[in-house]
Coordinates of C-alpha atoms in Angstrom, one line a residue:
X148 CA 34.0 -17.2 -21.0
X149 CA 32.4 -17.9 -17.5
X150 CA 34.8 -15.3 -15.4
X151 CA 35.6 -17.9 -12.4
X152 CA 35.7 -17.5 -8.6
X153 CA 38.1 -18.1 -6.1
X154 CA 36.5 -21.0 -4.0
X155 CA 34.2 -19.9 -1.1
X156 CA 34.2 -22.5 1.7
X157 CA 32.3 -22.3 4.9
X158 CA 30.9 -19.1 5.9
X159 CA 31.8 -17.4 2.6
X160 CA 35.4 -17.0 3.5
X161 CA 38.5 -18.7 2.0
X162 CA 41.6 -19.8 3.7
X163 CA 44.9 -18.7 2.5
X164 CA 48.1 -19.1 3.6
X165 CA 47.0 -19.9 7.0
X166 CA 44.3 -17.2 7.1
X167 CA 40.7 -16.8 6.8
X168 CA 40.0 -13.7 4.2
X169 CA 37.0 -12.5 3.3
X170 CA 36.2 -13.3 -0.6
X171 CA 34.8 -10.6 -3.0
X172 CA 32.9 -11.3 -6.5
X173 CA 34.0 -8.8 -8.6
X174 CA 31.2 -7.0 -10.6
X175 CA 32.6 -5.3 -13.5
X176 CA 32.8 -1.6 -13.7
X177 CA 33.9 -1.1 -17.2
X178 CA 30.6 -0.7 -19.2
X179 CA 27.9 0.9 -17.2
X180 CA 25.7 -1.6 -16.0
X181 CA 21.6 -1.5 -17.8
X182 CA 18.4 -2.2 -16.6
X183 CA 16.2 -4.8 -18.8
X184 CA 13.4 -2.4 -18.6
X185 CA 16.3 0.1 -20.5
X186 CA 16.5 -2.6 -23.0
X187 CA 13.3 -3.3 -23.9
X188 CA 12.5 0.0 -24.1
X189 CA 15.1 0.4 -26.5
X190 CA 14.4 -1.2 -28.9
X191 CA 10.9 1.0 -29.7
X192 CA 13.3 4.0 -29.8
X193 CA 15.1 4.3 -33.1
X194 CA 16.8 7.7 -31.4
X195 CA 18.0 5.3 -28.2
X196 CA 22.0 4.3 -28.7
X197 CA 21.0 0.6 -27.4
X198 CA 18.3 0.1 -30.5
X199 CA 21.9 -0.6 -32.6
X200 CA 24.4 -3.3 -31.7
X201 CA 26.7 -2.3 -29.3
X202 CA 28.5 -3.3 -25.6
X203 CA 25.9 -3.7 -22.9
X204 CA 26.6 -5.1 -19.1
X205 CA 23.1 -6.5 -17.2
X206 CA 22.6 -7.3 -13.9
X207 CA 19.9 -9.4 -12.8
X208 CA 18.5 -13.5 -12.3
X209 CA 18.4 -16.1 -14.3
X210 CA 14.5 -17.1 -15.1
X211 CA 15.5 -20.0 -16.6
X212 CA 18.1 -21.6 -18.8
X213 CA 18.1 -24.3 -21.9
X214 CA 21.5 -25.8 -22.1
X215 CA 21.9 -27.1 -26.0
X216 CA 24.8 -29.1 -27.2
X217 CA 26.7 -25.8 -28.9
X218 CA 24.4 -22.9 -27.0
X219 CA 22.5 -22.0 -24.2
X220 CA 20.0 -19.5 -23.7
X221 CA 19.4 -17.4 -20.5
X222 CA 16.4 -15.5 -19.8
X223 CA 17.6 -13.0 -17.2
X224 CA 15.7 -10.6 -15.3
X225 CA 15.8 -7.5 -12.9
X226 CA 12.8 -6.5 -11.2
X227 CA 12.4 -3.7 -13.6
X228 CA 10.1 -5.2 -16.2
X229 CA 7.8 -7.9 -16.4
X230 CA 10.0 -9.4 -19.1
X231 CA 13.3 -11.2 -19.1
X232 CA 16.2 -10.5 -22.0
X233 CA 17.4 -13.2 -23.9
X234 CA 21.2 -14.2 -23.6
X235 CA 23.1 -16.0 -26.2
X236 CA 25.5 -18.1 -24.2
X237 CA 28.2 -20.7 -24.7
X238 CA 27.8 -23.9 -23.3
X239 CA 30.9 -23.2 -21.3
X240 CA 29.4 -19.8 -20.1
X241 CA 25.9 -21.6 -19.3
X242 CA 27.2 -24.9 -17.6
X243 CA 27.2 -23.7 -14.0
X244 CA 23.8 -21.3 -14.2
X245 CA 20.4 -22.2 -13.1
X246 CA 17.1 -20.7 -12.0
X247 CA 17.5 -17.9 -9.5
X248 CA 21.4 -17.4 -10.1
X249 CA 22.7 -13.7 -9.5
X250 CA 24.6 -12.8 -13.0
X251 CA 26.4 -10.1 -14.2
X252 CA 26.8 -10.6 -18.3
X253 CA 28.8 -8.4 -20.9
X254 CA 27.9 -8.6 -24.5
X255 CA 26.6 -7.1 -27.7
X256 CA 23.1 -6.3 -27.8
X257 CA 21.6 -6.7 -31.0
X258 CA 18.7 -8.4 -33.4
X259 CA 17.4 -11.4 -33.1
X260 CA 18.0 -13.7 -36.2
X261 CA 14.4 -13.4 -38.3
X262 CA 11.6 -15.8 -37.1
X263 CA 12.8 -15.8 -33.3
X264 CA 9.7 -14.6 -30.8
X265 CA 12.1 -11.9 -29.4
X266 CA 13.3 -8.9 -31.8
X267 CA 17.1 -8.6 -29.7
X268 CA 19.0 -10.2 -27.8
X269 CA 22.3 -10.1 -25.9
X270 CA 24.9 -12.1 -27.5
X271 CA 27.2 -13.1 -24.3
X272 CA 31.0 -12.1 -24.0
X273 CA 31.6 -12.6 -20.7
X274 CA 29.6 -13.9 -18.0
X275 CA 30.4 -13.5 -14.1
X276 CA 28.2 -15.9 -11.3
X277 CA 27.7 -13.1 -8.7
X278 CA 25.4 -15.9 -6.2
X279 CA 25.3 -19.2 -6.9
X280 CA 21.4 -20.7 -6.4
X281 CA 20.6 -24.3 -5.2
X282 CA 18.5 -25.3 -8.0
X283 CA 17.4 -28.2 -6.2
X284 CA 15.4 -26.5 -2.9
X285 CA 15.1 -23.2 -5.0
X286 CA 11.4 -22.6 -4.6
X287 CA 10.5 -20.0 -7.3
X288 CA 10.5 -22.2 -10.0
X289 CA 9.3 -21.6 -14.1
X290 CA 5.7 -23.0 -13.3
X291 CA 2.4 -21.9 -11.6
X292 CA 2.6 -21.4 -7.6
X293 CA -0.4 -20.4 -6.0
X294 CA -1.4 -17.3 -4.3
X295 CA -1.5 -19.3 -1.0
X296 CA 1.8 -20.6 -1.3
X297 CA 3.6 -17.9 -2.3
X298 CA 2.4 -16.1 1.1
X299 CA 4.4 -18.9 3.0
X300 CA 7.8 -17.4 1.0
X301 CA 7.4 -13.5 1.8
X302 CA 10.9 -12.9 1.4
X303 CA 10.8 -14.9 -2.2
X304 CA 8.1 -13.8 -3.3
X305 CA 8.5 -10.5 -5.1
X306 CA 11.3 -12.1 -7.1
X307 CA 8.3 -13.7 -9.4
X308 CA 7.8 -10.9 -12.1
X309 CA 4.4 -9.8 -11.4
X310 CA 4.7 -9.1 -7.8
X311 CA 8.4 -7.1 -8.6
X312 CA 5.7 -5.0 -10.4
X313 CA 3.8 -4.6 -7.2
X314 CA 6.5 -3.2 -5.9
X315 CA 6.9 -0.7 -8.6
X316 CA 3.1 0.1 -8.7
X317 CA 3.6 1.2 -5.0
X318 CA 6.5 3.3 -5.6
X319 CA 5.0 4.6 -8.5
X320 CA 1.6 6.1 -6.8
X321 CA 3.6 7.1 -3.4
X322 CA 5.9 9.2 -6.0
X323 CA 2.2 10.9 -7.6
X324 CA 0.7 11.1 -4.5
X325 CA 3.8 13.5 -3.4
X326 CA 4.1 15.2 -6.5
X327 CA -0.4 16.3 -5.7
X328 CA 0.4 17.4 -2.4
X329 CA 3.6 19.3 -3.0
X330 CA 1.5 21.0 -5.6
X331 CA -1.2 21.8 -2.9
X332 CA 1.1 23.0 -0.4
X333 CA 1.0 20.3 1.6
X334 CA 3.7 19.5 4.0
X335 CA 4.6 16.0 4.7
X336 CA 5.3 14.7 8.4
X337 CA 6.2 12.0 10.3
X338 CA 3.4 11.3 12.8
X339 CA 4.6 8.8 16.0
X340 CA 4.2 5.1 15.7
X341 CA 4.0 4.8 19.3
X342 CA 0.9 6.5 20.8
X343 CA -0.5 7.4 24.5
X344 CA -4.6 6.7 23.2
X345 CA -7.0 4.3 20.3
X346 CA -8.1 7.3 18.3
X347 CA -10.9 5.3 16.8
X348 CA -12.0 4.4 20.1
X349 CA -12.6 0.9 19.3
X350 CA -10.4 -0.5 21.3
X351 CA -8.6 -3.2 18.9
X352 CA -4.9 -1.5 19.7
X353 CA -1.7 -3.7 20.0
X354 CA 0.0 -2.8 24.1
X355 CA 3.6 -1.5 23.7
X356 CA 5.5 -3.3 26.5
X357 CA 9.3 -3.6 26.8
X358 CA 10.9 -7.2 27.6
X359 CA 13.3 -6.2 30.4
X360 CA 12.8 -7.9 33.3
X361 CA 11.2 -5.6 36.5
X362 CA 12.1 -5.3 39.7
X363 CA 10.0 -6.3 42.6
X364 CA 9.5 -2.5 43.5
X365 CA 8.7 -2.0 39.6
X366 CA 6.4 -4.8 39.8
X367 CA 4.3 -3.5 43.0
X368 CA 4.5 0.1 41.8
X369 CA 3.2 -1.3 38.2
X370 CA 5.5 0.9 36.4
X371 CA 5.4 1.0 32.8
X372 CA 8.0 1.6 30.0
X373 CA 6.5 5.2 29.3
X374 CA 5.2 5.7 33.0
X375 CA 1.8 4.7 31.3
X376 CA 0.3 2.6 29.0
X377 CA 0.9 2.9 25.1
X378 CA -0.4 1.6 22.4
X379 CA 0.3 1.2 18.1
X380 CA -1.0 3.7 16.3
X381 CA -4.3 2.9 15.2
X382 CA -4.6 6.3 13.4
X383 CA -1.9 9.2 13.0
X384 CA -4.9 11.9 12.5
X385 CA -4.9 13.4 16.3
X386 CA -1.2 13.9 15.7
X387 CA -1.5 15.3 12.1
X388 CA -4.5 17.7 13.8
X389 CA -1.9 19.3 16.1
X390 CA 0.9 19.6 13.3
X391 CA -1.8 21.2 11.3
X392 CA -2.5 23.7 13.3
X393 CA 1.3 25.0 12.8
X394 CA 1.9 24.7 9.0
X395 CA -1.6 25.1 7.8
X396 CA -1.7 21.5 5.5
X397 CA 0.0 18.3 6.4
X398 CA -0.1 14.8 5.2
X399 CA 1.5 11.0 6.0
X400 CA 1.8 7.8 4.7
X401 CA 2.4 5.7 7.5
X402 CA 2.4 2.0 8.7
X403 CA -1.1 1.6 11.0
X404 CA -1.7 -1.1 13.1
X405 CA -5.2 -2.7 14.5
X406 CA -5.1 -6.1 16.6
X407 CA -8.5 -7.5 14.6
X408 CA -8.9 -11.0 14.5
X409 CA -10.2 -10.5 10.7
X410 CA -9.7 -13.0 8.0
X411 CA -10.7 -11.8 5.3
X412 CA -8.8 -10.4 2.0
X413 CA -9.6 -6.4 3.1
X414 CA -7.8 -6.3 6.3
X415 CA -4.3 -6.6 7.7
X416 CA -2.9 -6.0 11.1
X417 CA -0.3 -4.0 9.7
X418 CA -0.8 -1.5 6.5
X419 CA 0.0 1.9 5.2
X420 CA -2.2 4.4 5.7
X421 CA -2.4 8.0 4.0
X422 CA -3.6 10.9 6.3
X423 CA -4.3 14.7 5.7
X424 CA -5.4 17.1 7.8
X425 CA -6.1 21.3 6.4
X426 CA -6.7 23.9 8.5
X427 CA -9.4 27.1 8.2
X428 CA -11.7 25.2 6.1
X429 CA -15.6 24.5 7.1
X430 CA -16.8 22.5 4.0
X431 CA -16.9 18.6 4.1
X432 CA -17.0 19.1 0.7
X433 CA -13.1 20.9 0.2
X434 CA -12.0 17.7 2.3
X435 CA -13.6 15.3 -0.1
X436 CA -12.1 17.5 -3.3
X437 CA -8.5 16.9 -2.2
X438 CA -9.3 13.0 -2.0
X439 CA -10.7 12.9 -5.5
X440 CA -8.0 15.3 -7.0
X441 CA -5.4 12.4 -5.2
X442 CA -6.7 9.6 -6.6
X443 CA -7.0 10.9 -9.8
X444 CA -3.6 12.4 -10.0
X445 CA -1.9 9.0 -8.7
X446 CA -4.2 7.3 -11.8
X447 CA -3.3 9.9 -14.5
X448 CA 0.1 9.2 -13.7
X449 CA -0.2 5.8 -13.6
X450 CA -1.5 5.4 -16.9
X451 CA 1.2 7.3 -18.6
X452 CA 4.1 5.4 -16.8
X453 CA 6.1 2.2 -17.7
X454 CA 4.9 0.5 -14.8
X455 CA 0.8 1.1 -15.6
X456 CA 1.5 0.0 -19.1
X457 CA 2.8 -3.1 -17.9
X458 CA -0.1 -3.8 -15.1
X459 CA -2.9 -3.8 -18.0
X460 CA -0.4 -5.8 -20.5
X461 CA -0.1 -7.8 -17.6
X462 CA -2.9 -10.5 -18.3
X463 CA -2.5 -10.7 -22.0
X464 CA 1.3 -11.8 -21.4
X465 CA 0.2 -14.4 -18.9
X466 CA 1.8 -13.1 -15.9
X467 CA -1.0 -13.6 -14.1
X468 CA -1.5 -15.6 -10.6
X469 CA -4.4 -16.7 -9.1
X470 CA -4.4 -13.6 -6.7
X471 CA -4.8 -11.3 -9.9
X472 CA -8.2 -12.3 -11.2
X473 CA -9.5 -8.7 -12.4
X474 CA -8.8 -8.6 -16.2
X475 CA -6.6 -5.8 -18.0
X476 CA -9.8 -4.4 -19.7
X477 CA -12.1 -4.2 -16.1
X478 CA -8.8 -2.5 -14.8
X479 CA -8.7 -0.2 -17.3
X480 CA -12.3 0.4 -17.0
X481 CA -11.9 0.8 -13.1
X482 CA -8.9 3.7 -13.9
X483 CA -11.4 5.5 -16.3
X484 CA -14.0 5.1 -13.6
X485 CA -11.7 7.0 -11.7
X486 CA -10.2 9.9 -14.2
X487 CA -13.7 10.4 -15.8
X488 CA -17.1 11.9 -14.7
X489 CA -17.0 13.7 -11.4
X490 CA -17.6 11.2 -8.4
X491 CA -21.3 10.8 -7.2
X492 CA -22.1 12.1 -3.8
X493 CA -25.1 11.2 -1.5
X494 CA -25.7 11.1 2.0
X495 CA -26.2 8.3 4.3
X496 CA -30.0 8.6 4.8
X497 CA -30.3 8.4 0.3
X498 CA -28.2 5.4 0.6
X499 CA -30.7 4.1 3.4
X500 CA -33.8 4.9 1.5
X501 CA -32.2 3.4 -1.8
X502 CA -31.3 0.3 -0.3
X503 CA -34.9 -0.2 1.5
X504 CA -36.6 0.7 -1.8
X505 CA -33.9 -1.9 -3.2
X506 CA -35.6 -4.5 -1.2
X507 CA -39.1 -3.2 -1.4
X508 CA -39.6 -2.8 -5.3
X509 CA -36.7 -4.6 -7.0
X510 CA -36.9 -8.0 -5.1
X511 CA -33.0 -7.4 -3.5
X512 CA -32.6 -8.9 -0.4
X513 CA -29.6 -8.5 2.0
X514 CA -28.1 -10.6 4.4
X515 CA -28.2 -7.4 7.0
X516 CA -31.4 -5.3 6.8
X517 CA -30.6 -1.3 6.4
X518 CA -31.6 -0.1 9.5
X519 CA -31.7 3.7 9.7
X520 CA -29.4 5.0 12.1
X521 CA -27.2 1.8 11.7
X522 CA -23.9 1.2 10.0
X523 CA -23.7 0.0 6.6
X524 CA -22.7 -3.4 6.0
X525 CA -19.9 -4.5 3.3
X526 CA -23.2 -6.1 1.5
X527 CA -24.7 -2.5 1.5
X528 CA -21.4 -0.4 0.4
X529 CA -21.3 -2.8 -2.5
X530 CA -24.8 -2.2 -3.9
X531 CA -24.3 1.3 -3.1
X532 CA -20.5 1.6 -5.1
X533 CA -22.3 -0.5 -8.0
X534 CA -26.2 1.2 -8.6
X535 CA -25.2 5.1 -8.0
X536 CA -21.2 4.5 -9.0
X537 CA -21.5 3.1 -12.3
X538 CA -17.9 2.3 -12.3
X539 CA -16.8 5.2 -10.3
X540 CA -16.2 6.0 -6.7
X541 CA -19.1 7.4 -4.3
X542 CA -19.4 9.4 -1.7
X543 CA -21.7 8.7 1.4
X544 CA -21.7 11.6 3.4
X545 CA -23.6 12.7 6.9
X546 CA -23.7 9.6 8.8
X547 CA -25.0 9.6 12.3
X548 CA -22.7 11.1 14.9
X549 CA -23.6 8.4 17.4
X550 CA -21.8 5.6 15.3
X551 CA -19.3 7.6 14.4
X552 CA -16.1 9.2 16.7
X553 CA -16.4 11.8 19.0
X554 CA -14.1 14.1 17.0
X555 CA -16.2 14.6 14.1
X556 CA -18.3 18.1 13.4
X557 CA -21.8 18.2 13.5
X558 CA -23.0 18.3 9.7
X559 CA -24.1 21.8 8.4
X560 CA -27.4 20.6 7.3
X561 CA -29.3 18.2 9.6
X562 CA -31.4 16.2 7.0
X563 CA -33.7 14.3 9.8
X564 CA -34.9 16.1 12.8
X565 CA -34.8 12.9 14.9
X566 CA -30.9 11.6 14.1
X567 CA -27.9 14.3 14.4
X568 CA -25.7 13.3 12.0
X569 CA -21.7 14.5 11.4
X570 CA -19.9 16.1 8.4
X571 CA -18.1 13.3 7.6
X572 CA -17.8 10.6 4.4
X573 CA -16.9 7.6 3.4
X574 CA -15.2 6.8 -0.7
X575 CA -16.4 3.4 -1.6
X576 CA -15.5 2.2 -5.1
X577 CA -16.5 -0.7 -7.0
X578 CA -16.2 -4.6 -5.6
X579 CA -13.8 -3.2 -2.9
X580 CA -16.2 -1.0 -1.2
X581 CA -14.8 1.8 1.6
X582 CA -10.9 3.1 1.2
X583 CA -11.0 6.1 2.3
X584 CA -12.9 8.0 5.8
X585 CA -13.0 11.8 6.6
X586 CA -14.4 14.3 8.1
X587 CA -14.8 17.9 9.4
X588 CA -12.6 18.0 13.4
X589 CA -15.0 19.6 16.2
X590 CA -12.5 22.4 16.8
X591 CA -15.1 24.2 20.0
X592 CA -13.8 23.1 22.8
X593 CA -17.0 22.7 24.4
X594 CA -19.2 20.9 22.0
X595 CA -16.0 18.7 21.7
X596 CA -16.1 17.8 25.6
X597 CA -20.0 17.1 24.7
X598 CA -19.0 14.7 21.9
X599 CA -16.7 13.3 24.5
X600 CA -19.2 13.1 26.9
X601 CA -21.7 11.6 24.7
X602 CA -19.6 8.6 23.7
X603 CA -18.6 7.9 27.5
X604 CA -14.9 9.2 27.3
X605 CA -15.1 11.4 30.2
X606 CA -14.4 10.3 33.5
X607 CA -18.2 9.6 34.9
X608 CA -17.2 10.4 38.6
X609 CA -16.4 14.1 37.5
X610 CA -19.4 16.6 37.3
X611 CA -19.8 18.2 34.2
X612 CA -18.8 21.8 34.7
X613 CA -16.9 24.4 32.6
X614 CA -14.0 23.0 34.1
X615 CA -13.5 20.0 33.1
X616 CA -9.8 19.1 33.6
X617 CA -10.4 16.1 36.3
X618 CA -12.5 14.8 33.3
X619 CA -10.5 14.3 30.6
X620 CA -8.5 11.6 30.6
X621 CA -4.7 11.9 30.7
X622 CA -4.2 10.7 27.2
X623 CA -6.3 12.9 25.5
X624 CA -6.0 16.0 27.7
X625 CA -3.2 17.3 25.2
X626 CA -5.6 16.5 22.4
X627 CA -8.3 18.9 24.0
X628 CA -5.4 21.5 24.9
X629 CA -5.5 22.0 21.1
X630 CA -9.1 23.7 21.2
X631 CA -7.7 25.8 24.0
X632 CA -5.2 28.0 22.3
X633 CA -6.5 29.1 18.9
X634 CA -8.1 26.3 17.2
X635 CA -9.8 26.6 13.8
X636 CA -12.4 24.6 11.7
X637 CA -10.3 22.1 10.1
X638 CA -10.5 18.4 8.5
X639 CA -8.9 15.9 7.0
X640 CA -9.4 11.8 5.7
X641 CA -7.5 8.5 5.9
X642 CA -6.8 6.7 3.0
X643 CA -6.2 2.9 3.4
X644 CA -3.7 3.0 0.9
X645 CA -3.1 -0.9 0.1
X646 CA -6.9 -1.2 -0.5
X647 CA -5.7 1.3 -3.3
X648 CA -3.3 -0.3 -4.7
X649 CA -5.7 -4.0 -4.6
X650 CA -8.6 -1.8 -6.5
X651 CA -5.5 -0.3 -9.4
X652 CA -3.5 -3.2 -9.6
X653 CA -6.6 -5.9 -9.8
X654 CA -5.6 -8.5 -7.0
X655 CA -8.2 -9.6 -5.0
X656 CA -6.2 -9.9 -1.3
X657 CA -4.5 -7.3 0.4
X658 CA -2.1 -10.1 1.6
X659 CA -1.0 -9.7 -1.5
X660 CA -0.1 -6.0 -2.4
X661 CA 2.2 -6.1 0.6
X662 CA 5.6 -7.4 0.7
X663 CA 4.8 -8.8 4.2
X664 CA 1.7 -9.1 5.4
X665 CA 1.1 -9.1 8.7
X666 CA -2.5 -10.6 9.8
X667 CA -4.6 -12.7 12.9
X668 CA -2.1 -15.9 13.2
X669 CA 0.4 -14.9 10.8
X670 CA 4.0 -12.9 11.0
X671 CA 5.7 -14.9 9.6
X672 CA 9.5 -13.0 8.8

C-alpha cells in the first residue's frame, strides 16, 4: 500500500495542537536501500544474490508512470544508470505518483513475465512519496528538450539520464586522473583562487572587490580589500611553481576563471583546469610524457568502467540530445586514438611549412594565412590534429617565445636562426583542437628578468641593472624571489579539463559538460 503522510501545510510544517512541528518523511531502514545501477547489474551476474527473487528497497524518481485499471507501472530512476527499473504497482500505490516524484519502494525483485522488453522487475510491496512533484509546471518531461533549453534549467538539468552520466564521466576521470598521479608521486595541492597578478598576461582577469561600503578617508586613500588589487585566478601554475620547488611533483584540478567575451562552444568563464608542475627536469619532452601517460590512464580506465560502457551504449539506446552529436562508434574510435599508437610530435615551424604546402600543392585554402612567427588559428590546429593525427592527439612543440609568456625556457634546439623559439607545446586532438599547454619554467633569474623585460613587464622608468628590485613589479616580485634561493629546471602543463571530458564524452559544447556554466551574458544560478 501507498505508506501515507501526515499533511504538510505551509512552509512544510504542520500544526498540532496549537503548535507548528516540523514534519519528517520517514525513509525506511529495514532493507538496505539499492542503487538501479546494482540492479541492472544484477541481473548479468548469476553469482549476485539480487539475480534471484528476493526483498529489495530503491530510492530514486519516477520517469514516468502508466496508470491501468488493475496496475500501474513505474519507471524509476537514480542517477546511477542510464536506465530506469520497472515497478509493478497497484493502482492504489500508483494514484498519487507522477513524473519527477521522490520514491522510496519495497518489493520483490524478480523476472519479468516472458515476452516483456525488460528481463526483471520490482514487484511493489510498499511504496512511500518522499517529495511530491507538480506534474503540471514540472519541466523535465518524457519527451525531447533541446540542448538550448535545457541550459535555461541548470539546476534540472542533470536529472535527464544522459547528463546524470555526465556527472559520473567527471567523477570517473578525476578518480583516474588521481589514481596516475599518486602512482607518479605526485602530490596534490590546493592552489589560491584569489590571486595578486594575470599569469597569462593577457589581461582578460575578473577584479576581486568587496561590497562594503568605504569611508571617505578609504575612498581618498583608494584602499583596497587586500591593500592592492586582486584578481581570479587565470592560471594556478606560478603558485604550483613555488609548491614544486618544496615537494618535488605537484598537481591541481581547480576552477579557472577568464573574463572573455567568447561565444563559442570551447570557452567558459568559469572551468576546471588540471595543473602540474615537476621539478629537476630539463626535457620538454618528460613534461609532454606525463600528459600522454594522463590521458591514457583516465581512457583505459574509462573503458573498463560502468560508466564508459554506458557513454558508447549511449546512442544506440537513444539517450541522446542534440548536444551529443558524436556517434558511439567515432567515440570509441576517438578513445583508441588515444590508448593506441604513440602520439605524433612536430614543431611549430613543420606545422607552418605543412600548412603553406597545404595551400600551395593540395588546393587548401584557409580563412587565416599561416604566417611564420604567428599564432595558429583554430582553422590551422584542426588541419593539423586531422593530416599528422590520424585520429590521435599531436604535439606542436617550439613555438616562438615572442607569442608566447615570459616564463617559458628557451628551446634546446633553435630550429631557425632568425625566430627564438621556447620549449613549450601545445596537445591538440581531433575536431576539438588544443586542450592542453606546457612548457619548460625559465628557472635563471636573469634570463627570466630578460623574458620579463622583453614582453614589457618591467617597470620602463627603472634602468636595467643587476639590481633589479625597483623593476619588478610588486605582484610578481615573490614569483622572481623563487629563482633567488635555489631554483631548478622545472616544468609543467595545463589541462583544460572540460574540453576533455567534451572530446570523451562526444558533446559538442562545453556548456554542456558542466553542471553550471558560467559564460559572457550568462550566470544564471
Amino acid at each position: 500500500m501507498l505508506r501515507p503522510l501526515q499533511h504538510v501545510g505551509c512552509r512544510g510544517v504542520a500544526q498540532h495542537q496549537g503548535a507548528y512541528l516540523l514534519t519528517r518523511r520517514h525513509i525506511s531502514t529495514t532493507t538496505p536501500a539499492t542503487t538501479v545501477a546494482q540492479l541492472l547489474r544484477s541481473t548479468a551476474e548469476a553469482s549476485s544474490s539480487l539475480s534471484t527473487q528476493g526483498p529489495v528497497t530503491l530510492n530514486g524518481f519516477v520517469r514516468t508512470v502508466r496508470k491501468q485499471k488493475r496496475v500501474a507501472f513505474a519507471a524509476i530512476g537514480d542517477g546511477t544508470s542510464l536506465d530506469a527499473v520497472q515497478a509493478v504497482l497497484t493502482p492504489d500505490q500508483g494514484k498519487d505518483l507522477s513524473t519527477g516524484a521522490a520514491v522510496q519502494i519495497s518489493g520483490q525483485w524478480q523476472k519479468s513475465p516472458s515476452g516483456k522488453e525488460q528481463s526483471h522487475e520490482l514487484v511493489a510491496s510498499e511504496v512511500t512519496l518522499l517529495g511530491d512533484n507538480d506534474a503540471e509546471s514540472y519541466p523535465i518531461q518524457k519527451k525531447y528538450h533541446s540542448a538550448d533549453f535545457l541550459r535555461t534549467l541548470p539546476h534540472l538539468r542533470t536529472r535527464i539520464p544522459f547528463n546524470a552520466l555526465l556527472l559520473r564521466l567527471r567523477s570517473e576521470s578525476i578518480r583516474h586522473a588521481t589514481e596516475y598521479f599518486t602512482k607518479l608521486d605526485y602530490v596534490q595541492t590546493h592552489p589560491p583562487i584569489i590571486t595578486s597578478s594575470d599569469c597569462e598576461g593577457a589581461g582578460e582577469v575578473f577584479h576581486v572587490r568587496d561590497n562594503a561600503v568605504s569611508t571617505t578617508r578609504e575612498e581618498k586613500e583608494g584602499k583596497e580589500f587586500f591593500r592592492s588589487q586582486k584578481y581570479l585566478t587565470v592560471s594556478s601554475q606560478l603558485h604550483l611553481e613555488a609548491l614544486a620547488q618544496s615537494v618535488g611533483r605537484v598537481w591541481t584540478l581547480s576552477p579557472t576563471f577568464r573574463a572573455e567575451h567568447s561565444d563559442t562552444p570551447r570557452h567558459l568563464s568559469e572551468f576546471y583546469m588540471l595543473e602540474a608542475e615537476a621539478c629537476f627536469v630539463d626535457d620538454v619532452n618528460a613534461i609532454m610524457d606525463v600528459v600522454e601517460g594522463l590521458i591514457r590512464a583516465i581512457v583505459n580506465g574509462l573503458q573498463s568502467s560502468t560508466t564508459g560502457e554506458q557513454l558508447l551504449s549511449a546512442s544506440a539506446k537513444k539517450h541522446l540530445d542534440d548536444h551529443q552529436e558524436t556517434k558511439a562508434a567515432d567515440i570509441e574510435a576517438r578513445w583508441n586514438g588515444i590508448i593506441g599508437k604513440p602520439w605524433p610530435r612536430i614543431t611549430y615551424f613543420d606545422a607552418i611549412e605543412r600548412l603553406q604546402a597545404a595551400m600551395a600543392d593540395e588546393g587548401v585554402s584557409f580563412e587565416h594565412s599561416p604566417c611564420l612567427g604567428a599564432g595558429l588559428q583554430a582553422e590551422h590546429e584542426k588541419f593539423i590534429a586531422e593530416t599528422v593525427g590520424q585520429g590521435s592527439p599531436v604535439f606542436i612543440t617550439d613555438y616562438p617565445g615572442d607569442i608566447k609568456a615570459f616564463y617559458m625556457a628557451p628551446s634546446i634546439t633553435q630550429q631557425n636562426p632568425d625566430i627564438s623559439t621556447v620549449a613549450c607545446f601545445d596537445l591538440l586532438v581531433p575536431e576539438l583542437c588544443e586542450i592542453v599547454g606546457g612548457s619548460m619554467r625559465e628557472h635563471r633569474l636573469e634570463h627570466l628578468l630578460r623574458s620579463m623585460e622583453a614582453h614589457r613587464l618591467l617597470d620602463p622608468n627603472s634602468a636595467f641593472s643587476t639590481d633589479l628590485q625597483s623593476s619588478i613589479p610588486t605582484a610578481l616580485q615573490w614569483y622572481v624571489d623563487l629563482r633567488r634561493y635555489g631554483s631548478v629546471p622545472h616544468g609543467g602543463f595545463g589541462l583544460g579539463f572540460d574540453r576533455l571530458l567534451c572530446y570523451l564524452s562526444g558533446v559538442s559544447s562545453i556548456r554542456d559538460v558542466v553542471s553550471f556554466p558560467r559564460w559572457y551574458g550568462r550566470c544564471d544560478c
